[in-house]
Coordinates of C-alpha atoms in Angstrom, one line a residue:
A11 CA 12.4 -10.1 -14.8
L12 CA 11.4 -7.9 -11.8
K13 CA 12.0 -4.7 -13.7
Y14 CA 9.7 -6.0 -16.4
I15 CA 6.8 -7.1 -14.3
H16 CA 7.1 -4.1 -12.0
G17 CA 6.8 -1.9 -15.1
E18 CA 3.6 -3.8 -15.9
G19 CA 2.2 -3.1 -12.5
I20 CA 2.6 -6.6 -11.2
V21 CA 3.9 -7.6 -7.8
H22 CA 5.3 -11.2 -7.5
R23 CA 4.7 -11.4 -3.8
D24 CA 6.6 -14.7 -3.3
I25 CA 10.2 -14.0 -4.2
K26 CA 12.3 -16.8 -2.7
P27 CA 15.1 -19.2 -3.8
D28 CA 12.6 -21.8 -4.7
N29 CA 11.1 -19.5 -7.3
V30 CA 14.3 -18.5 -8.9
L31 CA 15.3 -21.0 -11.5
L32 CA 18.7 -21.4 -13.4
A33 CA 18.5 -22.6 -17.0
N34 CA 21.6 -23.7 -19.0
T35 CA 21.7 -22.6 -22.7
E36 CA 23.5 -24.3 -25.6
G37 CA 26.2 -21.6 -25.4
G38 CA 27.0 -22.4 -21.8
A39 CA 25.5 -19.3 -20.4
V40 CA 23.1 -19.5 -17.5
H41 CA 19.7 -17.7 -17.6
I42 CA 18.0 -16.8 -14.4
K43 CA 14.2 -17.2 -14.5
L44 CA 11.5 -16.1 -12.1
A45 CA 8.8 -18.7 -11.6
D46 CA 5.5 -19.4 -9.8
F47 CA 3.2 -16.4 -10.2
G48 CA 0.5 -18.1 -8.3
V49 CA 0.0 -15.3 -5.8
A50 CA 1.2 -12.5 -8.0
A51 CA -1.2 -9.5 -8.1
R52 CA -1.6 -6.5 -10.4
L53 CA -1.8 -3.0 -8.8
T54 CA -5.0 -1.2 -9.5
T55 CA -3.0 1.3 -11.6
A56 CA 0.5 0.9 -13.0
G57 CA 1.5 4.1 -11.2
N58 CA 0.3 3.0 -7.8
S59 CA 3.3 1.8 -5.8
S60 CA 1.4 0.6 -2.7
A61 CA -2.1 -0.8 -3.0
L62 CA -2.0 -4.4 -1.8
H63 CA -3.0 -5.7 1.6
S64 CA -3.0 -9.5 1.8
K65 CA -0.2 -11.6 3.3
N66 CA 0.2 -14.1 0.6
G67 CA 3.7 -15.6 0.1
T68 CA 6.5 -16.8 2.4
E69 CA 6.9 -15.0 5.7
N70 CA 10.7 -15.2 5.9
Y71 CA 10.8 -13.0 2.8
Y72 CA 8.1 -10.5 4.0
S73 CA 9.1 -6.8 3.9
P74 CA 8.4 -4.6 6.9
E75 CA 5.2 -3.2 5.4
R76 CA 3.8 -6.7 4.7
G77 CA 4.7 -8.0 8.1
E78 CA 3.1 -5.1 9.8
G79 CA -0.1 -5.4 7.8
A80 CA 0.3 -2.1 5.9
T81 CA -0.3 -1.6 2.2
Y82 CA 2.6 -2.6 0.0
G83 CA 3.7 -2.8 -3.6
R84 CA 6.7 -3.4 -5.8
K85 CA 9.2 -2.6 -3.1
A86 CA 8.0 -5.6 -1.1
D87 CA 9.5 -7.8 -3.9
M88 CA 12.8 -5.9 -3.6
W89 CA 13.1 -6.7 0.2
A90 CA 12.7 -10.3 -0.7
V91 CA 15.6 -10.1 -3.2
G92 CA 17.8 -8.6 -0.5
C93 CA 16.9 -11.6 1.8
I94 CA 18.0 -14.0 -1.0
F95 CA 21.3 -12.2 -1.4
V96 CA 21.9 -12.5 2.3
E97 CA 21.2 -16.2 2.1
L98 CA 23.6 -16.6 -1.0
A99 CA 26.3 -14.7 0.8
R100 CA 26.1 -16.6 4.1
G101 CA 25.5 -20.0 2.4
K102 CA 22.3 -20.8 4.4
R103 CA 18.6 -20.1 4.5
L104 CA 17.1 -17.5 6.8
E105 CA 15.6 -19.2 9.9
R106 CA 13.4 -16.2 10.7
P107 CA 12.2 -13.0 9.1
L108 CA 14.3 -9.8 9.1
W109 CA 11.6 -7.2 8.9
S110 CA 10.7 -6.7 12.5
S111 CA 11.9 -3.4 14.2
N112 CA 12.5 -5.1 17.6
P113 CA 16.1 -4.8 18.8
E114 CA 16.8 -8.6 18.6
V115 CA 15.7 -8.7 14.9
A116 CA 17.5 -5.4 14.2
R117 CA 20.8 -6.9 15.6
R118 CA 20.3 -10.1 13.5
R119 CA 19.8 -8.0 10.4
E120 CA 23.0 -6.0 11.2
T121 CA 24.8 -9.3 11.6
C122 CA 23.6 -10.5 8.3
L123 CA 24.8 -7.3 6.6
A124 CA 28.2 -7.7 8.3
D125 CA 28.5 -11.2 6.9
V126 CA 27.7 -10.0 3.4
E127 CA 30.2 -7.2 3.7
E128 CA 32.9 -9.7 4.7
R129 CA 32.2 -11.5 1.5
S130 CA 31.7 -8.6 -0.8
P131 CA 31.6 -4.9 0.3
A132 CA 30.0 -3.9 -3.0
L133 CA 27.3 -6.5 -2.7
A134 CA 26.7 -5.4 0.9
R135 CA 25.9 -1.9 -0.2
I136 CA 23.3 -3.3 -2.6
V137 CA 21.7 -5.5 0.1
Q138 CA 21.6 -2.6 2.5
G139 CA 19.7 -0.6 -0.2
L140 CA 17.3 -3.6 -0.6
L141 CA 16.7 -4.1 3.2
E142 CA 15.8 -0.5 3.9
R143 CA 12.8 -0.5 6.2
D144 CA 11.4 2.6 4.6
K145 CA 9.9 1.4 1.3
Q146 CA 10.2 4.9 -0.1
T147 CA 14.0 4.8 0.0
R148 CA 14.4 1.1 -0.7
M149 CA 16.2 0.2 -3.9
A150 CA 13.9 -0.4 -7.0
A151 CA 14.4 -3.1 -9.7
A152 CA 15.9 -0.6 -12.3
R153 CA 18.5 0.6 -9.8
L154 CA 19.3 -2.9 -8.8
E155 CA 20.1 -3.9 -12.4
V156 CA 22.5 -1.0 -12.7
S157 CA 24.1 -1.7 -9.4
L158 CA 24.6 -5.4 -10.1
H159 CA 26.3 -4.6 -13.5
D160 CA 28.6 -2.2 -11.5
V161 CA 29.6 -5.1 -9.1
Q162 CA 30.2 -7.4 -12.0
D163 CA 32.6 -4.9 -13.7
A164 CA 34.3 -4.2 -10.3
D165 CA 34.8 -8.1 -9.7
A166 CA 36.1 -8.5 -13.4
G167 CA 38.6 -5.6 -12.8
S168 CA 39.7 -7.2 -9.6
K169 CA 40.2 -10.5 -11.1
K170 CA 42.3 -9.1 -13.9
K171 CA 44.5 -7.3 -11.4
K172 CA 45.0 -10.4 -9.4
A173 CA 45.8 -12.4 -12.5
K174 CA 48.3 -9.8 -13.6
T175 CA 50.0 -9.8 -10.2
A176 CA 50.1 -13.6 -10.1
M177 CA 51.7 -13.6 -13.7
G178 CA 54.3 -11.0 -12.5
A179 CA 55.1 -13.2 -9.4
L180 CA 55.4 -16.3 -11.7
N181 CA 57.7 -14.5 -14.1
V182 CA 59.9 -13.3 -11.2
G183 CA 59.9 -16.8 -9.9
E184 CA 61.0 -18.2 -13.2
A185 CA 63.8 -15.6 -13.4
V186 CA 65.0 -16.7 -10.0
R187 CA 64.9 -20.3 -10.9
D188 CA 66.8 -19.5 -14.2
E189 CA 69.4 -17.7 -12.2
D190 CA 69.6 -20.7 -9.8
R191 CA 70.3 -22.9 -12.8
V192 CA 72.9 -20.6 -14.5
E193 CA 75.1 -20.0 -11.4
P194 CA 75.9 -23.8 -10.9
M195 CA 76.6 -24.2 -14.6
R196 CA 79.0 -21.3 -14.5
K197 CA 80.8 -22.6 -11.5
Q198 CA 81.0 -26.1 -13.2
R199 CA 82.6 -24.5 -16.3
E200 CA 85.1 -22.6 -14.2
R201 CA 86.0 -25.7 -12.2
R202 CA 86.5 -27.8 -15.4
A203 CA 88.6 -25.0 -16.9
S204 CA 90.7 -25.0 -13.8
E205 CA 91.2 -28.7 -13.8
E206 CA 92.1 -28.7 -17.5
G207 CA 94.7 -25.9 -16.9
E208 CA 96.2 -27.9 -14.0
A209 CA 96.4 -31.1 -16.2
E210 CA 98.2 -29.1 -19.0
Q211 CA 100.7 -27.8 -16.5
V212 CA 101.4 -31.3 -15.2
E213 CA 101.9 -32.6 -18.8
L214 CA 104.2 -29.7 -19.6
R215 CA 106.4 -30.4 -16.5
M216 CA 106.7 -34.1 -17.4
R217 CA 107.8 -33.2 -20.9
L218 CA 110.4 -30.8 -19.5
R219 CA 111.8 -33.6 -17.2
K220 CA 112.0 -36.0 -20.1
G221 CA 113.8 -33.4 -22.2
G222 CA 116.2 -32.8 -19.4
A223 CA 116.9 -36.5 -19.0

């Protein structure tokens, strides 16, 4: 959605969890939809990446350029997406903005990135690209789309590897359990054969005694 509206020269300006909707389809898939374009604005020209000034939107998701009162554009939306990823990874909403350059906020931003990395190193690299203070080097929507596909592919490969390892462990466990079952059965047969042999010997001796009598 962001890739499309940014291509049309539109900046949403209020990206936050409340405006990201999940819709279930008949096939069971989930579609993510971007809502509430009430404060969205069109750049004066589609090629102009930084032409807006007003501070509409929600402060906790402001980018540095918005928070500092500078002009901004599409990349302000991308900072807000990074904030949402931080919230998703940490399981809680941001209490304060992350855009300030003062040391306390910088430390809090680093802590957030560390929390995301603990959850998913691949996602942490994306979040770091989204939370670049320099809007010129901040990740764009097109690059975000590619990076998210890469993370999904990596996660799918990791899950397959874990499933294969688990199946291997299960097969080994079954083999061990089979061996545990076979060994007692073998010993039981050997013991029965030994007992039968002793019985035959006893019967033979008794016959010999009767014959001698």
